[in-house]
Amino acid sequence: MSQQHTFVRRPRRNRKSEVIRSMVEETRVTTDDLIFPLFLLDGKNQQTEVASMPGIFRRSADLMLKEIEECMKLGIRAFDVFPAVEDQWKDKEATRSYDPNFFYLKALREIKKQFPEACIMTDVAMDPYSSDGHDGLVRDGKILNDETLDILGKMALAQAETGIDILGPSDMMDGRVGYIRKVLDENGFTDVSIMSYCAKYASGFYNPFRDALDSAPKFGDKKTYQMNPANRREALIEAQLDEAEGADFLMVKPALAYLDVIRLLRDNATLPITAYNVSGEYSMVKAAAQRGWLDGERVMKETLLSIKRAGADVILTYFAKEFAQSLKH
Ligand code: PBG
């Protein structure tokens, strides 16, 4: 017979049954934590799947309204809407981004009209509307910071006028949070929130998103404005600035390869921390699951849990609807 030891501590006792495991569970993800990114198309009755993001569709406003209704029933109540803009509407100054008759702004008004109780977030950056495919204004191959702010201010104001709840400046220009806050306040939009893309890294994980919107840069890369993946302290500089400039939420993006940065900001900032579980992170799980190499549902849940455990209060994720559905069965 093998010997019974008398260890005082046996951590396995707290894992011995489902009830006890559940009792001592430290982190739980709920649908309240999630924001679902959606891709908007111009026109009517349009729907196309993003090839590199199985299960994710670009939709025209009429079909997007139906999708939002379905999600609301599942408990997903926050959405981030991105426009897929045809080339003919793109120019160097991203002028369509603040044209109140452009399909994106019209759709936002319609969404808020039909679902006033939903939380609608928008993206403030030039890239979907820019013929250069950059987040800032380009002159002589350079991205101009202060000149870009002027355009971002107009875009932010035009989006705020549609009645949306949260603006998401994703461009990484210096000073844009403070500038946008000032423009909003001076125009009476003191209630519109800013979720700042605070520590946004120059990442290879964004490619499927750029496929979805056809928004890849036409030359060069985004390394003069998005952060170097090697840097941690720099995230604190961005966080301090965005807090001081009036952001309401700080975002870390991507999420999975940057869990340490999420934890760093959680421990050093007082604002809520959002993590963007980006397109490439979604595609990797989907691709492996399609080949039967991973259990997609299990890995989805583990992924979201890990992001929350790292310190995120809010998670932007393409898994939002699927996660909500998985709770129902
Ligand atoms: C654009 C923007 C990007 C994403 C959100 N807003 C792409 C980029 O910076 O090139 C990426 C989101 C994702 O990959 O899911 N300003």
XYZ file of C-alpha atoms and ligand atoms in Angstrom:
345
model
C 0.000 0.000 0.000
C 1.272 3.443 -0.826
C 1.766 5.861 1.995
C -0.782 8.637 2.840
C 0.999 11.910 3.503
C -0.342 14.573 5.837
C 0.041 17.779 3.817
C -1.686 20.720 5.492
C -2.359 22.373 2.171
C -3.870 20.397 -0.676
C -4.975 22.891 -3.345
C -6.775 20.081 -5.188
C -9.494 20.084 -2.462
C -10.806 23.324 -3.976
C -10.999 21.652 -7.380
C -12.786 18.480 -6.328
C -16.303 19.226 -7.619
C -18.065 21.465 -10.068
C -19.867 23.288 -7.238
C -16.670 24.048 -5.342
C -14.761 24.981 -8.500
C -17.520 27.388 -9.336
C -17.531 28.829 -5.788
C -13.830 29.683 -5.877
C -13.802 30.934 -9.472
C -12.019 34.296 -9.528
C -12.972 35.666 -12.939
C -16.183 35.494 -14.909
C -16.982 36.895 -18.333
C -20.545 38.048 -18.986
C -22.248 39.585 -22.013
C -22.182 42.908 -20.125
C -18.401 43.008 -20.553
C -18.463 42.781 -24.337
C -18.623 45.200 -27.276
C -19.343 43.685 -30.700
C -17.571 45.294 -33.717
C -19.770 45.450 -36.842
C -18.837 46.258 -40.466
C -21.249 48.497 -42.370
C -21.832 48.469 -46.147
C -23.591 51.051 -48.280
C -26.833 50.065 -50.020
C -29.714 47.751 -49.160
C -29.994 44.036 -48.546
C -26.220 43.603 -48.856
C -24.298 40.998 -46.908
C -20.825 39.570 -47.593
C -18.704 37.382 -45.366
C -15.160 38.563 -44.629
C -13.024 35.796 -46.176
C -10.361 35.915 -43.466
C -12.933 36.121 -40.630
C -15.345 33.180 -40.928
C -18.736 34.011 -39.397
C -18.198 37.790 -39.617
C -20.169 39.743 -42.232
C -20.221 43.208 -43.719
C -23.857 44.311 -43.838
C -25.923 47.174 -45.188
C -27.815 49.214 -42.576
C -31.144 47.374 -42.995
C -29.526 43.995 -42.284
C -27.313 45.431 -39.569
C -30.429 46.582 -37.703
C -31.669 42.980 -37.728
C -28.313 41.750 -36.482
C -28.359 44.296 -33.650
C -31.866 43.198 -32.692
C -30.743 39.552 -32.510
C -27.704 40.457 -30.428
C -29.768 42.594 -28.032
C -31.996 39.568 -27.387
C -28.878 37.582 -26.511
C -27.729 40.277 -24.059
C -25.111 41.981 -26.249
C -25.963 45.673 -25.897
C -22.830 47.506 -27.064
C -21.662 47.763 -30.678
C -18.746 49.411 -32.468
C -19.661 50.239 -36.068
C -16.982 50.527 -38.804
C -17.709 51.644 -42.403
C -16.474 49.775 -45.492
C -16.063 52.632 -47.986
C -15.862 52.194 -51.763
C -12.725 53.580 -53.430
C -14.687 56.212 -55.358
C -15.552 57.964 -52.067
C -12.011 58.033 -50.702
C -9.788 61.115 -50.912
C -6.674 62.499 -49.244
C -8.627 64.531 -46.671
C -11.217 61.833 -45.796
C -13.953 64.363 -46.525
C -16.754 61.774 -46.529
C -16.046 61.090 -42.869
C -17.900 64.254 -41.881
C -20.484 64.465 -44.670
C -23.822 64.095 -42.807
C -25.375 62.478 -45.888
C -22.744 59.770 -46.178
C -24.119 56.279 -45.531
C -22.163 55.706 -42.309
C -23.547 58.743 -40.493
C -27.050 58.076 -41.832
C -26.901 54.487 -40.578
C -25.734 55.597 -37.118
C -28.753 57.919 -36.830
C -31.040 55.061 -37.856
C -29.468 52.626 -35.384
C -29.814 55.061 -32.484
C -33.403 55.809 -33.505
C -34.364 52.135 -33.496
C -32.277 51.121 -30.498
C -31.929 54.147 -28.209
C -31.105 51.807 -25.313
C -28.143 50.213 -27.128
C -24.656 51.649 -26.609
C -23.214 52.623 -29.991
C -19.531 53.300 -30.446
C -17.862 54.748 -33.543
C -14.336 54.821 -34.925
C -12.526 58.139 -35.283
C -9.651 57.743 -37.760
C -9.099 58.642 -41.403
C -8.107 55.251 -42.808
C -11.460 53.888 -44.090
C -12.059 57.166 -45.985
C -8.478 57.945 -46.977
C -7.105 57.306 -50.479
C -3.724 56.851 -48.769
C -5.087 54.225 -46.373
C -3.483 55.983 -43.413
C -5.023 57.173 -40.154
C -3.594 60.660 -40.649
C -3.198 63.243 -43.389
C -0.279 62.412 -45.704
C 1.993 65.000 -47.309
C 5.301 64.133 -49.039
C 5.117 60.620 -47.612
C 4.762 61.924 -44.023
C 1.807 61.660 -41.630
C 0.980 65.157 -40.372
C -0.132 65.208 -36.741
C -1.693 68.606 -36.065
C -3.306 68.951 -39.491
C -4.971 65.566 -38.890
C -6.547 66.808 -35.642
C -8.611 69.316 -37.554
C -10.140 66.494 -39.642
C -10.625 64.236 -36.606
C -12.445 67.061 -34.826
C -14.899 67.426 -37.728
C -15.372 63.653 -37.885
C -15.949 63.396 -34.120
C -18.491 66.196 -34.194
C -20.364 64.692 -37.162
C -20.510 61.332 -35.379
C -21.621 62.905 -32.090
C -24.440 64.672 -33.935
C -25.923 61.277 -34.894
C -26.606 60.561 -31.214
C -24.004 57.845 -30.653
C -22.709 57.123 -27.148
C -18.944 56.569 -27.350
C -16.306 57.848 -29.772
C -13.278 55.628 -30.366
C -10.278 57.611 -31.636
C -8.113 54.830 -33.110
C -5.626 56.995 -35.001
C -2.832 57.490 -32.402
C -2.120 61.142 -33.288
C -0.681 63.125 -30.369
C -3.116 65.371 -28.526
C -6.242 64.060 -30.213
C -8.154 63.059 -27.096
C -7.895 66.553 -25.616
C -8.651 68.157 -28.958
C -11.743 66.012 -29.566
C -12.945 66.570 -25.962
C -12.687 70.321 -26.512
C -14.561 70.231 -29.828
C -17.317 68.083 -28.266
C -17.686 70.282 -25.200
C -17.711 73.533 -27.173
C -20.553 72.154 -29.252
C -22.643 70.968 -26.330
C -21.786 67.271 -26.536
C -20.528 67.013 -22.972
C -22.249 63.618 -22.548
C -20.496 61.876 -25.441
C -17.776 59.559 -24.102
C -14.291 58.958 -25.455
C -12.812 55.463 -25.441
C -9.235 56.202 -26.377
C -7.172 53.681 -28.304
C -4.440 54.400 -25.819
C -1.792 51.682 -26.178
C -2.344 50.726 -29.806
C 0.566 48.778 -31.240
C 1.786 48.541 -34.851
C 0.630 44.945 -35.144
C 0.472 42.193 -37.721
C -2.805 41.061 -36.151
C -4.901 43.735 -37.935
C -4.725 42.300 -41.467
C -8.158 40.598 -41.544
C -9.755 43.886 -40.409
C -8.012 45.726 -43.243
C -9.399 43.072 -45.637
C -12.864 43.647 -44.200
C -12.714 47.393 -44.840
C -10.231 47.412 -47.712
C -8.312 49.957 -45.635
C -4.688 48.805 -45.798
C -2.081 51.573 -46.151
C -1.239 52.282 -49.812
C 2.429 52.824 -48.940
C 4.662 52.171 -45.942
C 3.353 51.106 -42.559
C 1.837 52.707 -39.450
C 4.977 52.659 -37.302
C 5.326 56.454 -36.983
C 2.047 56.610 -35.071
C 1.178 53.140 -33.723
C 3.437 51.881 -30.927
C 6.433 49.579 -31.131
C 5.419 46.080 -29.844
C 8.679 46.015 -27.870
C 7.592 48.843 -25.562
C 5.843 48.714 -22.199
C 6.773 51.979 -20.460
C 5.572 53.903 -23.484
C 2.069 52.562 -22.769
C 2.179 54.404 -19.439
C 3.062 57.668 -21.191
C 0.039 57.267 -23.476
C -2.197 56.348 -20.518
C -1.126 59.394 -18.486
C -1.750 61.695 -21.436
C -5.152 60.224 -22.281
C -6.300 60.399 -18.659
C -5.172 64.003 -18.436
C -6.814 64.868 -21.759
C -10.222 63.593 -20.659
C -10.603 60.023 -21.929
C -13.332 57.960 -20.236
C -11.858 54.540 -21.084
C -8.327 53.457 -22.002
C -7.855 50.731 -24.587
C -5.050 48.256 -25.137
C -4.859 46.754 -28.605
C -4.268 43.956 -29.608
C -5.168 41.966 -26.486
C -3.669 38.480 -26.431
C -0.040 39.239 -27.179
C -0.306 42.275 -24.848
C -1.817 40.841 -21.644
C 1.089 42.333 -19.671
C 0.223 45.793 -20.984
C -3.428 45.329 -19.972
C -2.256 44.448 -16.444
C 0.196 47.367 -16.410
C -2.520 49.888 -17.229
C -4.998 48.241 -14.828
C -2.483 48.660 -11.995
C -1.471 52.206 -12.887
C -4.593 53.929 -14.149
C -7.932 54.603 -12.507
C -10.094 54.611 -15.644
C -11.806 51.458 -16.945
C -9.533 49.424 -19.224
C -10.802 48.034 -22.510
C -8.961 45.368 -24.498
C -9.478 44.922 -28.237
C -9.385 41.207 -29.085
C -8.527 42.054 -32.706
C -9.350 40.500 -36.055
C -6.189 38.375 -36.376
C -6.741 36.922 -32.918
C -10.239 35.895 -33.976
C -9.058 34.466 -37.313
C -6.359 32.311 -35.713
C -8.885 30.558 -33.484
C -11.395 30.148 -36.334
C -8.804 28.757 -38.743
C -7.548 26.180 -36.243
C -11.095 25.218 -35.219
C -12.140 24.742 -38.861
C -9.302 22.236 -39.271
C -10.320 20.442 -36.113
C -7.035 21.400 -34.453
C -8.675 23.271 -31.584
C -12.065 23.189 -29.858
C -13.194 26.637 -31.047
C -15.820 27.261 -28.372
C -13.552 26.250 -25.535
C -10.662 28.370 -26.799
C -12.978 31.350 -27.366
C -14.065 31.212 -23.719
C -10.523 30.737 -22.446
C -9.351 33.671 -24.571
C -11.985 36.080 -23.239
C -11.432 34.866 -19.683
C -7.678 35.415 -19.957
C -8.153 38.955 -21.216
C -10.445 39.737 -18.310
C -8.134 38.028 -15.800
C -5.275 40.187 -17.102
C -7.277 43.219 -15.978
C -9.635 44.282 -18.755
C -13.020 45.619 -17.644
C -14.410 45.688 -21.183
C -13.554 43.531 -24.216
C -14.128 44.424 -27.849
C -14.441 41.085 -29.601
C -15.732 39.505 -32.814
C -16.699 36.545 -30.604
C -19.353 38.596 -28.757
C -22.428 37.096 -30.406
C -21.051 33.564 -30.460
C -20.122 33.860 -26.789
C -23.655 35.005 -25.936
C -25.103 32.108 -27.946
C -22.846 29.621 -26.181
C -24.342 30.653 -22.834
C -27.807 29.659 -24.083
C -27.039 26.024 -24.748
C -8.196 51.817 -37.876
C -8.454 50.629 -37.036
C -7.811 49.388 -37.150
C -8.455 48.523 -36.265
C -9.431 49.251 -35.598
N -9.417 50.578 -36.070
C -6.757 48.929 -38.094
C -5.489 49.646 -38.164
O -5.111 50.419 -37.290
O -4.815 49.452 -39.174
C -8.108 47.067 -36.137
C -9.135 46.180 -35.553
C -8.924 44.722 -35.765
O -7.901 44.258 -36.306
O -9.829 43.982 -35.381
N -7.834 52.989 -37.322
